Amino acid sequence: STVVLVFQAPTTSPSSEFSFCVEKGDKIQMGEALGRWHQQ
Amino acid sequence: FFFLRKLRTATTQPQASLNGDRNSSGSKGKGNPFLVPGATVATIAMLGALHARRMYSDKKIEEARESGIEPELQPDVKAKFLNMLPLRSISRFWGHLCGKELPVWVRPYAHRAWARAFHSNLEEVGLPLKEYASLKDFAIRRLKDGARPINSDPHTLMSPVDGTVLRVGELKEGVMIEQVKGFSYSVSSLLGARSLLPLMAPPAHEDTSCQQENKLSSKSWWRISLASPKLREEPSSPPSPMKGLFYCVIYLTPGNYHRIHSPVDWNVLVRRHFSGRLYPLHSRAIRTIKNLYVENERVVLEGRWQEGYMAMAAVGATNIGSIELFIEPGLRTNLPRKKLVQSEAPQERVYEPQVMLKKGDEVGAFNMG
């Protein structure tokens, strides 16, 4: 089984840019960070 | 040599019988526990060769991946053969079988065997093993408190499941997600044609010269405003930073924790259920079967979070086609079809009022069946 997430996140300003904390092939557990962004 | 000698003995026996030497051949063949008929040996040899070839092929692909070469789509005969199998019925039968209540004394042995086969961690299981009446119950077990700490950073999107990250990235103009090198599927086909997906991002600044763009934006946002009265306030809100569309694909192995949680605080507006096939979703299937995620049985939740659009698709697989939603207990998936021809239209439900989910809340589970 598989879960696919599709979501919007800020991209224009580098200070608020969203970035993933994981890469392809990484093992991840529920609750761990997938991605992070900064508040402007 | 031992096997070949026995095989030769077995093949010479009928000849001896034809020559009328019944008594002697009968006494030779009778009571010999090592006698294996030639057909059985041939079948075992063939299966062994096929398995060895598969292991060799998987090893080659793994080596290529380690050296930075991406595997490409390679349709094969086995993929076509899968197309002919009644995978939905097989999955329902499997679910029925695994749902049978086990005697209390058998449960620890059965669950331990399952955990050993699929590399599950028994130390984090929430209840004593004898409390899980069936394998089905054990497969969607809860974990001990604190086994999965929720990332408390408010500027973090957390993983909704345990698993392996297959793909991450930003959706560009084509709005396509790569299944494997050389083959991609569209997000609209995954989420549904009536998806609330904002195909055009709202403009960062008001610009009268971009009338065409505004027209397209208002078209996509019009769909959202129909679904949620709250979103009608959006156009009058102050200009916000450009929002990009991102995606993440996570694969769960049979031994993984099989419950799905909310990745952020969000409001679920729509649920869509696509009745489809139940192909396996392991790495080999991804390489050999086109449109896996678009063809398989799935449940899609769509809604809004603080940064805009959010969708979560739970895609079922062989033997795991019963997707449960705790926010809608009445939903049933992988039910027997009444029509022979598959209906294309997904079943859709607009949640009124919206379902509010907090980060870490249980949303659903992948169940056997």
Coordinates of C-alpha atoms in Angstrom, one line a residue:
Chain A
S1 CA 0.0 0.0 0.0
T2 CA 1.1 3.6 -0.7
V3 CA 0.2 7.1 0.5
V4 CA 0.6 10.0 -1.9
L5 CA 0.5 13.6 -0.5
V6 CA -0.1 16.6 -2.7
F7 CA 0.0 20.0 -1.0
Q8 CA 0.7 23.7 -1.5
A9 CA 3.5 25.5 0.3
P10 CA 5.3 28.8 -0.1
T11 CA 8.0 29.0 -2.7
T12 CA 8.7 32.6 -3.8
S13 CA 10.7 34.0 -1.0
P14 CA 13.8 32.1 0.1
S15 CA 13.1 33.1 3.7
S16 CA 9.8 31.2 3.6
E17 CA 10.6 28.5 1.2
F18 CA 9.4 25.0 1.8
S19 CA 12.0 22.2 1.6
F20 CA 11.8 18.4 2.1
C21 CA 13.7 16.9 5.0
V22 CA 13.8 13.5 3.3
E23 CA 15.1 12.0 0.0
K24 CA 14.1 9.2 -2.3
G25 CA 14.8 5.9 -0.7
D26 CA 14.8 7.1 2.9
K27 CA 12.9 5.1 5.5
I28 CA 10.5 7.3 7.6
Q29 CA 8.3 6.8 10.5
M30 CA 4.9 8.3 11.2
G31 CA 5.4 11.7 13.0
E32 CA 8.8 12.4 11.7
A33 CA 9.3 15.6 9.6
L34 CA 8.8 15.3 5.9
G35 CA 9.3 18.9 5.1
R36 CA 9.9 22.3 6.8
W37 CA 9.2 26.0 6.0
H38 CA 9.9 29.2 7.8
Q39 CA 7.4 31.9 8.9
Q40 CA 7.9 35.2 7.2
Chain B
F1 CA 24.5 -37.5 -9.0
F2 CA 22.3 -39.1 -6.4
F3 CA 19.2 -37.4 -7.9
L4 CA 20.2 -38.3 -11.4
R5 CA 20.8 -41.9 -10.5
K6 CA 17.3 -42.0 -8.8
L7 CA 15.8 -40.3 -11.8
R8 CA 17.4 -42.9 -14.2
T9 CA 16.1 -45.7 -11.9
A10 CA 12.6 -44.1 -12.2
T11 CA 12.7 -43.8 -15.9
T12 CA 14.0 -47.4 -16.5
Q13 CA 11.3 -48.9 -14.3
P14 CA 8.5 -48.6 -16.9
Q15 CA 10.8 -50.0 -19.5
A16 CA 11.5 -53.0 -17.2
S17 CA 7.8 -53.4 -16.7
L18 CA 7.2 -53.5 -20.4
N19 CA 9.8 -56.2 -20.7
G20 CA 7.8 -58.3 -18.3
D21 CA 10.1 -58.0 -15.3
R22 CA 7.3 -56.8 -13.1
N23 CA 8.2 -58.4 -9.9
S24 CA 11.8 -57.2 -9.9
S25 CA 11.0 -53.6 -10.8
G26 CA 8.2 -53.4 -8.3
S27 CA 10.5 -54.6 -5.6
K28 CA 13.1 -52.0 -6.6
G29 CA 10.6 -49.0 -6.8
K30 CA 8.4 -49.9 -3.9
G31 CA 9.5 -48.6 -0.5
N32 CA 12.2 -46.2 -1.9
P33 CA 11.5 -42.9 -0.2
F34 CA 13.9 -40.9 -2.4
L35 CA 12.2 -41.7 -5.7
V36 CA 11.1 -38.5 -7.3
P37 CA 9.1 -38.5 -10.5
G38 CA 10.9 -36.7 -13.3
A39 CA 8.1 -34.1 -13.8
T40 CA 8.4 -33.0 -10.2
V41 CA 12.1 -32.6 -10.5
A42 CA 11.7 -30.6 -13.7
T43 CA 9.1 -28.3 -12.0
I44 CA 11.3 -27.7 -9.0
A45 CA 14.3 -27.0 -11.3
M46 CA 12.3 -24.6 -13.4
L47 CA 11.0 -22.7 -10.3
G48 CA 14.5 -22.6 -8.9
A49 CA 15.8 -21.2 -12.2
L50 CA 13.1 -18.5 -12.4
H51 CA 13.7 -17.5 -8.8
A52 CA 17.5 -17.3 -9.4
R53 CA 16.9 -15.2 -12.5
R54 CA 14.7 -12.9 -10.6
M55 CA 17.2 -12.5 -7.7
Y56 CA 20.0 -11.8 -10.3
S57 CA 17.8 -9.2 -12.0
D58 CA 16.9 -7.5 -8.7
K59 CA 20.6 -7.5 -7.7
K60 CA 21.6 -5.9 -11.0
I61 CA 19.0 -3.2 -10.6
E62 CA 20.1 -2.5 -7.0
E63 CA 23.7 -2.2 -8.2
A64 CA 22.7 0.1 -11.0
R65 CA 20.7 2.2 -8.5
E66 CA 23.6 2.5 -6.2
S67 CA 25.8 3.7 -9.0
G68 CA 23.2 6.4 -9.8
I69 CA 21.4 4.7 -12.8
E70 CA 17.6 4.9 -12.4
P71 CA 15.6 1.8 -13.4
E72 CA 13.2 2.3 -16.4
L73 CA 9.8 1.0 -17.1
Q74 CA 10.1 -2.6 -18.4
P75 CA 6.7 -4.2 -19.0
D76 CA 7.0 -8.0 -18.9
V77 CA 4.8 -11.1 -19.3
K78 CA 4.2 -11.5 -15.6
A79 CA 2.7 -8.0 -15.5
K80 CA 0.3 -9.0 -18.3
F81 CA -0.5 -12.3 -16.4
L82 CA -1.4 -10.3 -13.3
N83 CA -4.0 -8.4 -15.4
M84 CA -5.9 -11.6 -15.9
L85 CA -6.0 -12.6 -12.2
P86 CA -9.1 -11.7 -10.1
L87 CA -6.9 -9.8 -7.6
R88 CA -9.9 -8.1 -6.0
S89 CA -11.6 -11.5 -5.2
I90 CA -8.2 -13.0 -4.1
S91 CA -7.7 -10.0 -1.7
R92 CA -11.2 -10.4 -0.3
F93 CA -10.6 -14.1 0.3
W94 CA -7.3 -13.3 1.9
G95 CA -9.0 -10.8 4.2
H96 CA -11.7 -13.3 5.0
L97 CA -9.1 -15.9 5.9
C98 CA -7.0 -13.5 8.0
G99 CA -10.1 -12.2 9.8
K100 CA -10.8 -15.7 11.3
E101 CA -10.6 -15.7 15.0
L102 CA -7.6 -17.7 16.2
P103 CA -7.6 -19.8 19.4
V104 CA -6.0 -17.7 22.2
W105 CA -3.0 -20.1 22.6
V106 CA -2.2 -19.9 18.8
R107 CA -2.2 -16.1 18.6
P108 CA 1.3 -15.4 20.0
Y109 CA 2.8 -18.0 17.6
A110 CA 0.9 -16.8 14.6
H111 CA 1.6 -13.1 15.2
R112 CA 5.3 -13.7 16.0
A113 CA 5.6 -15.7 12.7
W114 CA 3.9 -12.8 10.8
A115 CA 6.3 -10.3 12.5
R116 CA 9.3 -12.4 11.6
A117 CA 8.2 -12.9 8.0
F118 CA 7.7 -9.2 7.4
H119 CA 10.2 -7.7 9.8
S120 CA 7.7 -6.0 12.2
N121 CA 9.0 -4.7 15.5
L122 CA 7.2 -6.6 18.3
E123 CA 8.6 -4.3 21.0
E124 CA 6.3 -1.4 20.0
V125 CA 3.1 -3.4 19.8
G126 CA 0.4 -1.7 21.9
L127 CA -1.2 -4.8 23.4
P128 CA -0.1 -8.4 24.4
L129 CA -0.1 -10.6 21.3
K130 CA -3.0 -12.8 22.6
E131 CA -5.3 -9.8 22.6
Y132 CA -5.3 -9.7 18.8
A133 CA -8.0 -12.1 17.8
S134 CA -6.9 -12.5 14.2
L135 CA -4.0 -11.6 11.8
K136 CA -6.2 -8.9 10.4
D137 CA -6.5 -7.2 13.8
F138 CA -2.7 -7.6 14.3
A139 CA -1.9 -6.1 10.9
I140 CA -3.6 -2.8 11.8
R141 CA -2.5 -2.8 15.5
R142 CA -2.0 0.4 17.5
L143 CA 1.4 1.1 18.9
K144 CA 2.5 1.8 22.5
D145 CA 2.1 5.4 23.7
G146 CA 5.2 7.3 22.7
A147 CA 6.4 4.8 20.1
R148 CA 5.8 7.5 17.4
P149 CA 6.5 10.9 18.8
I150 CA 4.8 13.6 16.7
N151 CA 7.1 16.4 15.5
S152 CA 5.8 19.4 17.4
D153 CA 7.4 22.1 15.2
P154 CA 4.5 24.2 13.9
H155 CA 6.4 24.8 10.6
T156 CA 6.8 21.2 9.9
L157 CA 4.8 18.8 7.8
M158 CA 5.1 15.3 9.3
S159 CA 4.9 11.9 7.7
P160 CA 1.4 10.4 7.8
V161 CA 2.7 6.8 7.8
D162 CA 5.6 4.5 8.4
G163 CA 7.3 3.5 5.1
T164 CA 9.9 4.2 2.4
V165 CA 10.0 7.5 0.5
L166 CA 9.6 6.7 -3.2
R167 CA 9.3 10.2 -4.7
V168 CA 9.4 13.7 -3.5
G169 CA 9.4 16.9 -5.5
E170 CA 7.6 20.0 -6.8
L171 CA 4.8 19.7 -9.4
K172 CA 5.8 21.7 -12.5
E173 CA 3.8 22.8 -15.5
G174 CA 2.8 19.3 -16.6
V175 CA 1.5 18.4 -13.1
M176 CA 2.9 14.9 -13.4
I177 CA 4.4 12.6 -10.8
E178 CA 7.1 10.2 -12.0
Q179 CA 6.3 6.5 -11.3
V180 CA 9.6 5.3 -12.8
K181 CA 12.1 6.8 -15.1
G182 CA 10.4 7.4 -18.4
F183 CA 6.9 7.0 -17.2
S184 CA 4.8 9.5 -15.3
Y185 CA 1.1 9.9 -14.4
S186 CA -1.0 13.0 -14.0
V187 CA -2.0 14.2 -10.6
S188 CA -5.5 14.9 -11.9
S189 CA -5.9 11.2 -12.8
L190 CA -4.8 10.2 -9.3
L191 CA -7.0 12.6 -7.4
G192 CA -9.9 12.7 -9.9
A193 CA -11.1 15.0 -12.7
R194 CA -13.2 17.0 -10.2
S195 CA -10.3 17.6 -7.9
L196 CA -9.9 20.9 -6.1
L197 CA -6.3 21.0 -7.2
P198 CA -5.3 24.6 -7.9
L199 CA -3.9 24.1 -11.4
M200 CA -2.8 27.8 -11.6
A201 CA -1.2 29.4 -8.6
P202 CA -2.9 32.7 -7.5
P203 CA -0.9 35.8 -8.7
A204 CA 1.6 37.3 -6.2
H205 CA 0.6 40.8 -7.2
E206 CA -2.4 42.4 -8.9
D207 CA -1.6 42.9 -12.5
T208 CA -4.2 44.0 -15.1
S209 CA -2.0 42.8 -18.0
C210 CA -2.4 39.2 -16.9
Q211 CA -6.1 38.9 -17.7
Q212 CA -5.8 35.5 -19.2
E213 CA -4.0 34.1 -16.2
N214 CA -6.5 35.6 -13.9
K215 CA -9.3 34.1 -15.8
L216 CA -7.8 30.6 -15.5
S217 CA -7.0 31.2 -11.8
S218 CA -10.6 32.3 -11.0
K219 CA -11.8 29.1 -12.9
S220 CA -9.8 26.8 -10.6
W221 CA -10.6 28.8 -7.5
W222 CA -14.3 28.8 -8.4
R223 CA -14.3 25.1 -7.9
I224 CA -12.9 25.5 -4.4
S225 CA -15.3 28.3 -3.5
L226 CA -18.2 26.0 -4.3
A227 CA -16.8 23.4 -1.9
S228 CA -16.1 25.7 0.9
P229 CA -17.8 29.0 1.8
K230 CA -14.8 29.9 3.9
L231 CA -12.6 30.0 0.8
R232 CA -14.8 32.7 -0.9
E233 CA -13.0 35.2 1.2
E234 CA -9.7 34.2 -0.4
P235 CA -9.6 36.7 -3.3
S236 CA -10.2 39.7 -1.1
S237 CA -7.4 38.7 1.3
P238 CA -4.0 40.5 1.0
P239 CA -1.5 39.3 -1.5
S240 CA 0.2 36.1 -0.2
P241 CA 3.5 34.6 -1.3
M242 CA 3.4 32.3 -4.4
K243 CA 2.4 28.8 -3.4
G244 CA 4.1 25.9 -5.1
L245 CA 2.6 22.4 -5.4
F246 CA 4.6 19.6 -3.9
Y247 CA 4.2 15.8 -3.7
C248 CA 5.5 12.9 -1.7
V249 CA 5.0 9.2 -2.3
I250 CA 5.5 6.8 0.6
Y251 CA 5.4 3.0 0.2
L252 CA 4.4 0.8 3.2
T253 CA 5.7 -2.8 3.3
P254 CA 3.4 -5.5 4.8
G255 CA 5.3 -5.3 8.1
N256 CA 5.0 -1.6 8.6
Y257 CA 2.6 0.1 11.0
H258 CA -0.5 0.3 8.8
R259 CA -2.5 3.3 10.3
I260 CA -2.6 6.6 8.5
H261 CA -2.4 9.9 10.5
S262 CA -2.9 13.6 9.7
P263 CA 0.3 15.2 8.5
V264 CA -0.8 18.8 9.6
D265 CA -3.7 20.6 11.0
W266 CA -6.2 20.7 8.1
N267 CA -9.9 20.7 7.1
V268 CA -11.0 17.8 5.0
L269 CA -13.6 19.0 2.5
V270 CA -14.1 16.0 0.1
R271 CA -13.6 12.3 0.1
R272 CA -13.4 10.4 -3.2
H273 CA -13.3 6.6 -3.5
F274 CA -12.0 5.1 -6.7
S275 CA -12.9 1.4 -7.2
G276 CA -10.0 -0.1 -9.1
R277 CA -7.6 -2.9 -9.5
L278 CA -5.4 -4.3 -6.7
Y279 CA -2.0 -4.7 -8.3
P280 CA 0.9 -5.2 -6.0
L281 CA 2.8 -1.9 -5.3
H282 CA 6.3 -3.3 -4.6
S283 CA 9.4 -2.0 -6.5
R284 CA 9.2 -4.7 -9.1
A285 CA 5.6 -3.9 -9.9
I286 CA 6.4 -0.2 -10.1
R287 CA 9.0 -1.0 -12.8
T288 CA 6.8 -3.4 -14.8
I289 CA 3.2 -2.1 -14.6
K290 CA 2.1 1.2 -16.0
N291 CA -0.3 3.5 -14.1
L292 CA -0.2 1.5 -10.9
Y293 CA -1.4 4.3 -8.7
V294 CA -4.0 5.5 -11.1
E295 CA -5.6 2.1 -11.7
N296 CA -5.5 0.7 -8.1
E297 CA -8.3 1.0 -5.6
R298 CA -7.9 4.2 -3.6
V299 CA -9.4 6.8 -1.3
V300 CA -8.6 10.5 -1.8
L301 CA -9.1 13.1 0.9
E302 CA -9.0 16.8 -0.2
G303 CA -9.0 19.9 1.9
R304 CA -7.3 23.0 3.0
W305 CA -4.5 23.8 5.5
Q306 CA -2.8 27.0 6.5
E307 CA -0.7 27.1 3.3
G308 CA -3.5 26.2 0.9
Y309 CA -4.5 23.0 -0.8
M310 CA -3.9 19.6 0.7
A311 CA -4.7 16.1 -0.6
M312 CA -3.9 12.6 0.7
A313 CA -4.4 9.5 -1.4
A314 CA -4.4 6.1 0.2
V315 CA -3.7 3.6 -2.5
G316 CA -4.6 -0.1 -1.8
A317 CA -2.6 -3.1 -3.1
T318 CA -3.0 -6.9 -3.5
N319 CA -4.5 -8.3 -0.2
I320 CA -4.6 -4.8 1.3
G321 CA -7.6 -3.3 -0.6
S322 CA -9.9 -2.5 2.4
I323 CA -9.1 1.1 3.2
E324 CA -10.8 2.2 6.4
L325 CA -11.5 5.8 7.3
F326 CA -12.0 6.5 10.9
I327 CA -13.5 9.9 10.0
E328 CA -16.2 8.0 7.9
P329 CA -16.7 4.5 9.4
G330 CA -19.4 3.6 6.9
L331 CA -17.0 3.7 3.9
R332 CA -16.3 0.2 2.5
T333 CA -13.8 -0.4 -0.3
N334 CA -13.0 -3.5 -2.4
L335 CA -16.6 -4.6 -2.4
P336 CA -17.8 -7.1 -5.1
R337 CA -18.7 -5.3 -8.2
K338 CA -22.3 -5.6 -9.4
K339 CA -21.4 -4.7 -13.0
L340 CA -18.9 -6.5 -15.1
V341 CA -17.7 -3.3 -16.6
Q342 CA -15.8 -1.0 -14.3
S343 CA -17.5 2.3 -13.7
E344 CA -15.1 5.2 -14.2
A345 CA -16.8 7.7 -12.0
P346 CA -15.5 7.7 -8.4
Q347 CA -17.9 7.9 -5.4
E348 CA -17.6 11.4 -3.9
R349 CA -18.7 12.8 -0.6
V350 CA -18.5 16.4 0.4
Y351 CA -18.1 16.7 4.2
E352 CA -20.6 19.1 5.6
P353 CA -19.5 20.3 8.1
Q354 CA -15.9 20.0 7.2
V355 CA -13.8 17.5 9.1
M356 CA -11.2 19.2 11.2
L357 CA -8.0 17.1 11.7
K358 CA -5.2 17.9 14.1
K359 CA -1.6 17.0 13.3
G360 CA -1.1 13.4 14.3
D361 CA -4.8 12.4 14.5
E362 CA -5.7 9.0 13.2
V363 CA -7.4 9.2 9.8
G364 CA -7.6 5.7 8.6
A365 CA -5.9 2.3 8.1
F366 CA -4.9 -0.1 5.3
N367 CA -6.8 -3.3 6.2
M368 CA -6.5 -6.8 4.8
G369 CA -9.2 -7.8 2.3

